[in-house]
CSV table of N, CA and C in Angstrom, one decimal:
chain,number,residue,atom,x,y,z
A,20,MET,N,2.6,-26.5,20.1
A,20,MET,CA,2.2,-25.2,20.7
A,20,MET,C,0.9,-25.3,21.5
A,21,ALA,N,0.8,-24.6,22.6
A,21,ALA,CA,-0.3,-24.7,23.4
A,21,ALA,C,-1.5,-24.1,22.8
A,22,SER,N,-2.7,-24.5,23.2
A,22,SER,CA,-3.9,-23.9,22.7
A,22,SER,C,-4.0,-22.4,23.0
A,23,ASN,N,-4.5,-21.7,22.0
A,23,ASN,CA,-4.6,-20.2,22.1
A,23,ASN,C,-6.0,-19.8,22.0
A,24,ASP,N,-6.5,-19.3,23.1
A,24,ASP,CA,-7.9,-18.8,23.1
A,24,ASP,C,-8.2,-17.7,22.1
A,25,ALA,N,-7.2,-16.9,21.8
A,25,ALA,CA,-7.4,-15.8,20.8
A,25,ALA,C,-7.6,-16.4,19.4
A,26,LEU,N,-7.1,-17.6,19.2
A,26,LEU,CA,-7.3,-18.2,17.9
A,26,LEU,C,-8.5,-19.1,17.8
A,27,SER,N,-9.3,-19.1,18.9
A,27,SER,CA,-10.5,-19.9,18.8
A,27,SER,C,-11.5,-19.3,17.8
A,28,PRO,N,-12.4,-20.0,17.3
A,28,PRO,CA,-13.2,-19.5,16.2
A,28,PRO,C,-13.8,-18.2,16.6
A,29,ALA,N,-13.9,-17.3,15.6
A,29,ALA,CA,-14.4,-15.9,15.8
A,29,ALA,C,-15.9,-16.0,16.2
A,30,VAL,N,-16.3,-15.0,16.9
A,30,VAL,CA,-17.7,-14.9,17.3
A,30,VAL,C,-18.5,-14.6,16.0
A,31,THR,N,-19.4,-15.4,15.7
A,31,THR,CA,-20.3,-15.1,14.5
A,31,THR,C,-21.6,-14.5,15.0
A,32,VAL,N,-21.9,-13.3,14.5
A,32,VAL,CA,-23.1,-12.6,14.9
A,32,VAL,C,-23.9,-12.4,13.7
A,33,SER,N,-25.2,-12.9,13.8
A,33,SER,CA,-26.1,-12.6,12.7
A,33,SER,C,-27.4,-12.1,13.4
A,34,PHE,N,-27.9,-11.0,12.9
A,34,PHE,CA,-29.1,-10.4,13.5
A,34,PHE,C,-30.1,-10.3,12.4
A,35,ASP,N,-31.4,-10.5,12.8
A,35,ASP,CA,-32.4,-10.1,11.8
A,35,ASP,C,-32.7,-8.6,12.1
A,36,GLU,N,-33.5,-8.0,11.3
A,36,GLU,CA,-33.7,-6.6,11.4
A,36,GLU,C,-34.4,-6.2,12.7
A,37,LYS,N,-35.3,-7.1,13.2
A,37,LYS,CA,-36.0,-6.8,14.4
A,37,LYS,C,-35.0,-6.8,15.6
A,38,ASP,N,-34.1,-7.8,15.6
A,38,ASP,CA,-33.1,-7.9,16.7
A,38,ASP,C,-32.2,-6.7,16.7
A,39,VAL,N,-31.8,-6.2,15.5
A,39,VAL,CA,-30.9,-5.1,15.5
A,39,VAL,C,-31.6,-3.8,16.0
A,40,ALA,N,-32.9,-3.7,15.6
A,40,ALA,CA,-33.7,-2.5,16.0
A,40,ALA,C,-33.9,-2.5,17.5
A,41,GLN,N,-34.1,-3.7,18.1
A,41,GLN,CA,-34.3,-3.8,19.5
A,41,GLN,C,-33.0,-3.5,20.3
A,42,LEU,N,-31.9,-4.0,19.7
A,42,LEU,CA,-30.6,-3.8,20.4
A,42,LEU,C,-30.3,-2.3,20.3
A,43,ALA,N,-30.5,-1.7,19.2
A,43,ALA,CA,-30.2,-0.2,19.0
A,43,ALA,C,-30.9,0.6,20.0
A,44,GLN,N,-32.1,0.3,20.3
A,44,GLN,CA,-32.9,1.0,21.3
A,44,GLN,C,-32.3,1.0,22.7
A,45,GLN,N,-31.6,-0.1,23.0
A,45,GLN,CA,-31.0,-0.3,24.3
A,45,GLN,C,-29.7,0.5,24.5
A,46,PHE,N,-29.0,0.9,23.5
A,46,PHE,CA,-27.8,1.6,23.6
A,46,PHE,C,-27.9,3.0,24.0
A,47,LEU,N,-27.2,3.4,25.0
A,47,LEU,CA,-27.2,4.8,25.5
A,47,LEU,C,-26.5,5.7,24.6
A,48,VAL,N,-27.0,7.0,24.5
A,48,VAL,CA,-26.4,8.0,23.8
A,48,VAL,C,-26.2,9.2,24.7
A,49,ARG,N,-25.3,10.1,24.4
A,49,ARG,CA,-25.0,11.3,25.2
A,49,ARG,C,-26.1,12.4,24.8
A,50,ASP,N,-26.2,13.3,25.6
A,50,ASP,CA,-27.2,14.4,25.3
A,50,ASP,C,-26.8,15.1,24.0
A,51,GLY,N,-27.8,15.3,23.2
A,51,GLY,CA,-27.6,15.9,21.9
A,51,GLY,C,-27.3,15.0,20.8
A,52,GLU,N,-27.1,13.7,21.1
A,52,GLU,CA,-26.9,12.7,20.0
A,52,GLU,C,-28.2,12.0,19.6
A,53,GLU,N,-28.3,11.7,18.4
A,53,GLU,CA,-29.4,10.9,17.9
A,53,GLU,C,-29.4,9.5,18.4
A,54,PRO,N,-30.5,8.8,18.7
A,54,PRO,CA,-30.5,7.4,19.1
A,54,PRO,C,-29.8,6.6,18.0
A,55,TRP,N,-29.3,5.4,18.5
A,55,TRP,CA,-28.7,4.5,17.5
A,55,TRP,C,-29.8,3.9,16.6
A,56,THR,N,-29.4,3.7,15.4
A,56,THR,CA,-30.4,3.0,14.4
A,56,THR,C,-29.9,1.6,14.2
A,57,GLY,N,-30.8,0.8,13.7
A,57,GLY,CA,-30.4,-0.6,13.4
A,57,GLY,C,-29.3,-0.7,12.4
A,58,ALA,N,-29.3,0.2,11.4
A,58,ALA,CA,-28.3,0.2,10.4
A,58,ALA,C,-26.9,0.6,10.9
A,59,GLU,N,-26.9,1.5,11.9
A,59,GLU,CA,-25.6,1.9,12.5
A,59,GLU,C,-25.1,0.7,13.4
A,60,VAL,N,-25.9,0.0,14.1
A,60,VAL,CA,-25.5,-1.1,14.9
A,60,VAL,C,-25.0,-2.2,14.0
A,61,ARG,N,-25.7,-2.5,12.9
A,61,ARG,CA,-25.3,-3.5,12.0
A,61,ARG,C,-23.9,-3.2,11.4
A,62,GLU,N,-23.7,-1.9,11.0
A,62,GLU,CA,-22.5,-1.5,10.4
A,62,GLU,C,-21.3,-1.7,11.4
A,63,ILE,N,-21.5,-1.4,12.6
A,63,ILE,CA,-20.4,-1.5,13.6
A,63,ILE,C,-20.2,-3.0,13.9
A,64,ALA,N,-21.2,-3.8,14.0
A,64,ALA,CA,-21.1,-5.3,14.2
A,64,ALA,C,-20.3,-5.9,13.0
A,65,GLU,N,-20.7,-5.5,11.8
A,65,GLU,CA,-20.0,-6.0,10.6
A,65,GLU,C,-18.5,-5.6,10.6
A,66,GLU,N,-18.2,-4.3,11.0
A,66,GLU,CA,-16.9,-3.8,11.1
A,66,GLU,C,-16.1,-4.6,12.1
A,67,LEU,N,-16.6,-4.9,13.3
A,67,LEU,CA,-16.0,-5.6,14.3
A,67,LEU,C,-15.7,-7.1,13.9
A,68,THR,N,-16.7,-7.7,13.2
A,68,THR,CA,-16.6,-9.0,12.7
A,68,THR,C,-15.4,-9.2,11.7
A,69,ALA,N,-15.4,-8.2,10.8
A,69,ALA,CA,-14.3,-8.2,9.8
A,69,ALA,C,-13.0,-8.0,10.5
A,70,GLU,N,-12.9,-7.1,11.5
A,70,GLU,CA,-11.7,-6.9,12.2
A,70,GLU,C,-11.2,-8.2,12.9
A,71,ILE,N,-12.2,-8.9,13.5
A,71,ILE,CA,-11.9,-10.1,14.2
A,71,ILE,C,-11.3,-11.2,13.3
A,72,ASP,N,-11.9,-11.3,12.1
A,72,ASP,CA,-11.4,-12.2,11.1
A,72,ASP,C,-10.0,-11.9,10.6
A,73,ARG,N,-9.8,-10.6,10.4
A,73,ARG,CA,-8.5,-10.1,9.9
A,73,ARG,C,-7.4,-10.4,11.0
A,74,LEU,N,-7.7,-10.0,12.2
A,74,LEU,CA,-6.8,-10.2,13.3
A,74,LEU,C,-6.5,-11.6,13.6
A,75,THR,N,-7.5,-12.5,13.5
A,75,THR,CA,-7.3,-13.9,13.7
A,75,THR,C,-6.3,-14.5,12.7
A,76,GLY,N,-6.4,-14.0,11.4
A,76,GLY,CA,-5.5,-14.5,10.4
A,76,GLY,C,-4.1,-13.9,10.7
A,77,GLU,N,-4.0,-12.7,11.0
A,77,GLU,CA,-2.7,-12.1,11.3
A,77,GLU,C,-2.0,-12.8,12.5
A,78,LEU,N,-2.8,-13.1,13.5
A,78,LEU,CA,-2.3,-13.7,14.7
A,78,LEU,C,-1.8,-15.1,14.4
A,79,ALA,N,-2.5,-15.9,13.6
A,79,ALA,CA,-2.0,-17.2,13.2
A,79,ALA,C,-0.7,-17.1,12.4
A,80,SER,N,-0.6,-16.1,11.5
A,80,SER,CA,0.6,-15.9,10.8
A,80,SER,C,1.8,-15.5,11.7
A,81,ALA,N,1.5,-14.6,12.6
A,81,ALA,CA,2.6,-14.1,13.5
A,81,ALA,C,3.0,-15.1,14.5
A,82,ASP,N,2.0,-15.9,15.0
A,82,ASP,CA,2.4,-17.0,15.9
A,82,ASP,C,3.3,-18.1,15.2
A,83,ALA,N,3.0,-18.4,13.9
A,83,ALA,CA,3.8,-19.3,13.1
A,83,ALA,C,5.2,-18.7,12.9
A,84,GLU,N,5.3,-17.4,12.6
A,84,GLU,CA,6.6,-16.8,12.4
A,84,GLU,C,7.4,-16.8,13.7
A,85,LEU,N,6.7,-16.5,14.8
A,85,LEU,CA,7.4,-16.5,16.1
A,85,LEU,C,7.9,-17.9,16.5
A,86,SER,N,7.1,-18.9,16.2
A,86,SER,CA,7.5,-20.3,16.5
A,86,SER,C,8.7,-20.6,15.7
A,87,GLU,N,8.8,-20.2,14.5
A,87,GLU,CA,9.9,-20.5,13.6
A,87,GLU,C,11.2,-19.7,14.1
A,88,LEU,N,11.0,-18.5,14.6
A,88,LEU,CA,12.1,-17.7,15.1
A,88,LEU,C,12.7,-18.4,16.4
A,89,LEU,N,11.8,-18.9,17.2
A,89,LEU,CA,12.2,-19.5,18.5
A,89,LEU,C,12.8,-20.9,18.2
A,90,ARG,N,12.3,-21.6,17.2
A,90,ARG,CA,12.9,-22.9,16.9
A,90,ARG,C,14.3,-22.7,16.3
A,91,ASN,N,14.5,-21.7,15.5
A,91,ASN,CA,15.8,-21.5,14.9
A,91,ASN,C,16.7,-20.5,15.6
A,92,SER,N,16.4,-20.2,16.9
A,92,SER,CA,17.1,-19.1,17.6
A,92,SER,C,18.6,-19.4,17.7
A,93,GLY,N,19.0,-20.6,17.7
A,93,GLY,CA,20.5,-20.9,17.8
A,93,GLY,C,21.1,-21.2,16.5
A,94,ASP,N,20.3,-21.4,15.5
A,94,ASP,CA,20.9,-21.8,14.2
A,94,ASP,C,21.6,-20.6,13.5
A,95,GLY,N,22.7,-20.8,13.0
A,95,GLY,CA,23.4,-19.8,12.1
A,95,GLY,C,24.0,-18.7,12.8
A,96,ALA,N,23.8,-18.5,14.1
A,96,ALA,CA,24.4,-17.4,14.8
A,96,ALA,C,25.9,-17.5,15.0
A,97,GLY,N,26.3,-18.7,15.1
A,97,GLY,CA,27.8,-18.9,15.4
A,97,GLY,C,28.2,-18.3,16.7
A,98,ASP,N,29.4,-17.8,16.7
A,98,ASP,CA,29.9,-17.1,17.9
A,98,ASP,C,29.8,-15.6,17.9
A,99,ASP,N,29.2,-15.1,16.8
A,99,ASP,CA,29.1,-13.7,16.7
A,99,ASP,C,28.0,-13.1,17.6
A,100,GLN,N,28.4,-12.2,18.5
A,100,GLN,CA,27.4,-11.6,19.4
A,100,GLN,C,26.4,-10.7,18.7
A,101,ALA,N,26.9,-10.1,17.7
A,101,ALA,CA,26.0,-9.2,16.9
A,101,ALA,C,24.8,-10.0,16.3
A,102,ASP,N,25.1,-11.1,15.7
A,102,ASP,CA,24.1,-12.0,15.2
A,102,ASP,C,23.1,-12.5,16.2
A,103,SER,N,23.6,-12.8,17.4
A,103,SER,CA,22.8,-13.3,18.5
A,103,SER,C,21.9,-12.2,19.0
A,104,GLY,N,22.5,-11.0,19.1
A,104,GLY,CA,21.7,-9.8,19.5
A,104,GLY,C,20.6,-9.4,18.5
A,105,SER,N,20.9,-9.5,17.3
A,105,SER,CA,20.0,-9.2,16.2
A,105,SER,C,18.8,-10.2,16.2
A,106,SER,N,19.2,-11.5,16.4
A,106,SER,CA,18.1,-12.5,16.5
A,106,SER,C,17.2,-12.3,17.7
A,107,ALA,N,17.8,-11.9,18.8
A,107,ALA,CA,17.0,-11.7,20.0
A,107,ALA,C,16.1,-10.5,19.8
A,108,LEU,N,16.6,-9.5,19.2
A,108,LEU,CA,15.7,-8.3,18.9
A,108,LEU,C,14.6,-8.6,18.0
A,109,GLU,N,14.9,-9.4,17.0
A,109,GLU,CA,13.8,-9.8,16.0
A,109,GLU,C,12.7,-10.7,16.7
A,110,ARG,N,13.2,-11.6,17.6
A,110,ARG,CA,12.2,-12.4,18.4
A,110,ARG,C,11.4,-11.5,19.3
A,111,GLU,N,12.0,-10.5,19.9
A,111,GLU,CA,11.3,-9.6,20.8
A,111,GLU,C,10.3,-8.7,20.1
A,112,GLN,N,10.7,-8.3,18.9
A,112,GLN,CA,9.7,-7.5,18.1
A,112,GLN,C,8.5,-8.3,17.6
A,113,GLU,N,8.8,-9.5,17.2
A,113,GLU,CA,7.7,-10.4,16.8
A,113,GLU,C,6.8,-10.8,18.0
A,114,LEU,N,7.4,-11.0,19.1
A,114,LEU,CA,6.5,-11.2,20.3
A,114,LEU,C,5.7,-10.0,20.7
A,115,THR,N,6.2,-8.8,20.6
A,115,THR,CA,5.4,-7.6,20.8
A,115,THR,C,4.3,-7.5,19.8
A,116,LEU,N,4.5,-7.8,18.5
A,116,LEU,CA,3.5,-7.8,17.5
A,116,LEU,C,2.4,-8.8,17.8
A,117,VAL,N,2.8,-10.0,18.2
A,117,VAL,CA,1.8,-11.0,18.6
A,117,VAL,C,0.9,-10.6,19.8
A,118,ASN,N,1.6,-10.0,20.8
A,118,ASN,CA,0.8,-9.6,22.0
A,118,ASN,C,-0.1,-8.4,21.7
A,119,ASN,N,0.3,-7.5,20.8
A,119,ASN,CA,-0.5,-6.4,20.4
A,119,ASN,C,-1.7,-6.9,19.6
A,120,THR,N,-1.5,-7.8,18.7
A,120,THR,CA,-2.6,-8.4,17.9
A,120,THR,C,-3.6,-9.1,18.8
A,121,ARG,N,-3.1,-9.9,19.8
A,121,ARG,CA,-4.0,-10.6,20.7
A,121,ARG,C,-4.8,-9.6,21.5
A,122,ASP,N,-4.2,-8.5,21.9
A,122,ASP,CA,-5.0,-7.5,22.7
A,122,ASP,C,-6.1,-6.9,21.8
A,123,LEU,N,-5.8,-6.5,20.6
A,123,LEU,CA,-6.8,-5.9,19.7
A,123,LEU,C,-7.9,-6.9,19.4
A,124,LEU,N,-7.5,-8.2,19.2
A,124,LEU,CA,-8.5,-9.2,18.9
A,124,LEU,C,-9.4,-9.4,20.1
A,125,ALA,N,-8.9,-9.4,21.3
A,125,ALA,CA,-9.7,-9.5,22.6
A,125,ALA,C,-10.6,-8.3,22.7
A,126,GLN,N,-10.1,-7.1,22.4
A,126,GLN,CA,-11.0,-5.9,22.5
A,126,GLN,C,-12.1,-6.0,21.5
A,127,SER,N,-11.8,-6.4,20.3
A,127,SER,CA,-12.8,-6.5,19.3
A,127,SER,C,-13.9,-7.5,19.6
A,128,GLN,N,-13.5,-8.7,20.1
A,128,GLN,CA,-14.4,-9.7,20.6
A,128,GLN,C,-15.3,-9.2,21.7
A,129,HIS,N,-14.7,-8.5,22.6
A,129,HIS,CA,-15.4,-8.0,23.8
A,129,HIS,C,-16.4,-7.0,23.3
A,130,ALA,N,-16.1,-6.1,22.4
A,130,ALA,CA,-17.0,-5.1,21.9
A,130,ALA,C,-18.2,-5.8,21.2
A,131,LEU,N,-17.9,-6.8,20.4
A,131,LEU,CA,-19.0,-7.5,19.7
A,131,LEU,C,-19.9,-8.2,20.7
A,132,GLY,N,-19.3,-8.7,21.8
A,132,GLY,CA,-20.1,-9.4,22.8
A,132,GLY,C,-21.0,-8.4,23.5
A,133,ARG,N,-20.5,-7.1,23.7
A,133,ARG,CA,-21.3,-6.1,24.4
A,133,ARG,C,-22.4,-5.7,23.5
A,134,ILE,N,-22.3,-5.7,22.2
A,134,ILE,CA,-23.4,-5.4,21.3
A,134,ILE,C,-24.5,-6.5,21.5
A,135,THR,N,-24.1,-7.8,21.4
A,135,THR,CA,-25.1,-8.8,21.5
A,135,THR,C,-25.8,-8.9,22.9
A,136,ALA,N,-25.1,-8.4,23.9
A,136,ALA,CA,-25.6,-8.3,25.3
A,136,ALA,C,-26.4,-7.1,25.5
A,137,GLY,N,-26.4,-6.1,24.6
A,137,GLY,CA,-27.2,-4.9,24.8
A,137,GLY,C,-26.5,-3.9,25.6
A,138,ALA,N,-25.2,-4.1,25.9
A,138,ALA,CA,-24.5,-3.2,26.8
A,138,ALA,C,-23.6,-2.2,26.0
A,139,TYR,N,-23.6,-2.3,24.7
A,139,TYR,CA,-22.7,-1.5,23.9
A,139,TYR,C,-23.1,0.0,24.1
A,140,GLY,N,-22.1,0.8,24.3
A,140,GLY,CA,-22.4,2.3,24.4
A,140,GLY,C,-22.4,2.7,25.9
A,141,THR,N,-22.4,1.8,26.8
A,141,THR,CA,-22.4,2.1,28.2
A,141,THR,C,-21.0,2.0,28.8
A,142,CYS,N,-20.5,3.0,29.5
A,142,CYS,CA,-19.2,3.1,30.1
A,142,CYS,C,-19.1,2.0,31.1
A,143,GLU,N,-18.0,1.2,31.0
A,143,GLU,CA,-17.8,0.1,32.0
A,143,GLU,C,-17.4,0.6,33.4
A,144,SER,N,-17.0,1.9,33.5
A,144,SER,CA,-16.6,2.4,34.7
A,144,SER,C,-17.7,3.1,35.5
A,145,CYS,N,-18.4,4.1,34.8
A,145,CYS,CA,-19.4,4.9,35.4
A,145,CYS,C,-20.8,4.6,35.1
A,146,GLY,N,-21.0,3.8,34.0
A,146,GLY,CA,-22.4,3.4,33.6
A,146,GLY,C,-23.1,4.5,32.7
A,147,ARG,N,-22.4,5.6,32.4
A,147,ARG,CA,-23.0,6.6,31.5
A,147,ARG,C,-22.7,6.2,30.1
A,148,ALA,N,-23.3,7.0,29.2
A,148,ALA,CA,-23.1,6.8,27.7
A,148,ALA,C,-21.7,7.1,27.3
A,149,ILE,N,-21.1,6.2,26.5
A,149,ILE,CA,-19.7,6.5,26.0
A,149,ILE,C,-19.8,7.6,25.0
A,150,GLY,N,-20.8,7.6,24.2
A,150,GLY,CA,-20.9,8.6,23.2
A,150,GLY,C,-20.9,7.9,21.8
A,151,LYS,N,-21.9,8.2,21.1
A,151,LYS,CA,-22.1,7.5,19.8
A,151,LYS,C,-20.9,7.9,18.8
A,152,ALA,N,-20.6,9.2,18.8
A,152,ALA,CA,-19.5,9.6,17.9
A,152,ALA,C,-18.2,8.9,18.3
A,153,ARG,N,-17.9,8.8,19.6
A,153,ARG,CA,-16.7,8.1,20.0
A,153,ARG,C,-16.7,6.6,19.6
A,154,LEU,N,-17.8,6.0,19.7
A,154,LEU,CA,-17.9,4.5,19.3
A,154,LEU,C,-17.8,4.4,17.8
A,155,GLN,N,-18.4,5.3,17.0
A,155,GLN,CA,-18.3,5.2,15.6
A,155,GLN,C,-16.8,5.4,15.1
A,156,ALA,N,-16.1,6.2,15.9
A,156,ALA,CA,-14.6,6.4,15.5
A,156,ALA,C,-13.8,5.3,16.1
A,157,PHE,N,-14.1,4.8,17.2
A,157,PHE,CA,-13.3,3.7,17.9
A,157,PHE,C,-14.3,2.7,18.5
A,158,PRO,N,-14.8,1.7,17.7
A,158,PRO,CA,-15.8,0.8,18.1
A,158,PRO,C,-15.5,-0.1,19.3
A,159,ARG,N,-14.2,-0.2,19.7
A,159,ARG,CA,-13.8,-1.0,20.8
A,159,ARG,C,-13.8,-0.3,22.1
A,160,ALA,N,-14.1,1.0,22.1
A,160,ALA,CA,-14.1,1.8,23.3
A,160,ALA,C,-15.1,1.2,24.4
A,161,THR,N,-14.6,1.2,25.6
A,161,THR,CA,-15.4,0.7,26.7
A,161,THR,C,-15.6,1.7,27.8
A,162,LEU,N,-14.9,2.8,27.7
A,162,LEU,CA,-15.0,3.9,28.7
A,162,LEU,C,-15.4,5.2,28.0
A,163,CYS,N,-16.2,6.0,28.7
A,163,CYS,CA,-16.5,7.4,28.2
A,163,CYS,C,-15.2,8.2,28.2
A,164,VAL,N,-15.2,9.3,27.6
A,164,VAL,CA,-14.0,10.2,27.5
A,164,VAL,C,-13.5,10.6,28.9
A,165,GLU,N,-14.4,10.9,29.8
A,165,GLU,CA,-14.0,11.4,31.1
A,165,GLU,C,-13.3,10.2,31.9
A,166,CYS,N,-13.9,9.0,31.9
A,166,CYS,CA,-13.3,7.9,32.6
A,166,CYS,C,-12.0,7.5,31.9
A,167,LYS,N,-11.9,7.6,30.6
A,167,LYS,CA,-10.6,7.2,29.9
A,167,LYS,C,-9.5,8.2,30.3
A,168,GLN,N,-9.9,9.5,30.4
A,168,GLN,CA,-8.9,10.5,30.8
A,168,GLN,C,-8.4,10.3,32.2
A,169,ARG,N,-9.4,9.9,33.1
A,169,ARG,CA,-9.0,9.6,34.5
A,169,ARG,C,-8.1,8.4,34.5
A,170,GLU,N,-8.4,7.4,33.8
A,170,GLU,CA,-7.6,6.2,33.7
A,170,GLU,C,-6.1,6.5,33.2
A,171,GLU,N,-6.0,7.3,32.2
A,171,GLU,CA,-4.7,7.7,31.7
A,171,GLU,C,-3.9,8.5,32.6
A,172,ARG,N,-4.5,9.3,33.5
A,172,ARG,CA,-3.8,10.1,34.5
A,172,ARG,C,-3.1,9.3,35.6
A,173,ARG,N,-3.6,8.1,35.8
A,173,ARG,CA,-3.1,7.3,36.9
A,173,ARG,C,-1.8,6.7,36.6
């Protein structure tokens, strides 16, 4: 099987308290929101790191299962079209699962990279604050609500 970038070693992030506090000060917040604290940034970074580890394991397992399905795609189906169709559907479902897991993994790695770069909390489209509450609910968000709504209308 070809090398898979999504299965490359997970990004390991370790911050000392001073680093976390400095990073937290760089993150934008919306009007009316409290500034980020070091503890909040650490909590999100740890959550993303755990998610990356979990998804990496899931992806390895799903990739192995998909490889097995592809390897055995002709075995045992005989001449029965229903068996062939069922096998094709199973492969397609497994492929969808693998692709969704890869996407989530890439989003989580990107979010963790944005934390270490000091860009976390800034909308990648308009440059305004994404919103602390939004990021605490969905740490992989890269767009503010307004830009996300605009993107979904297209």
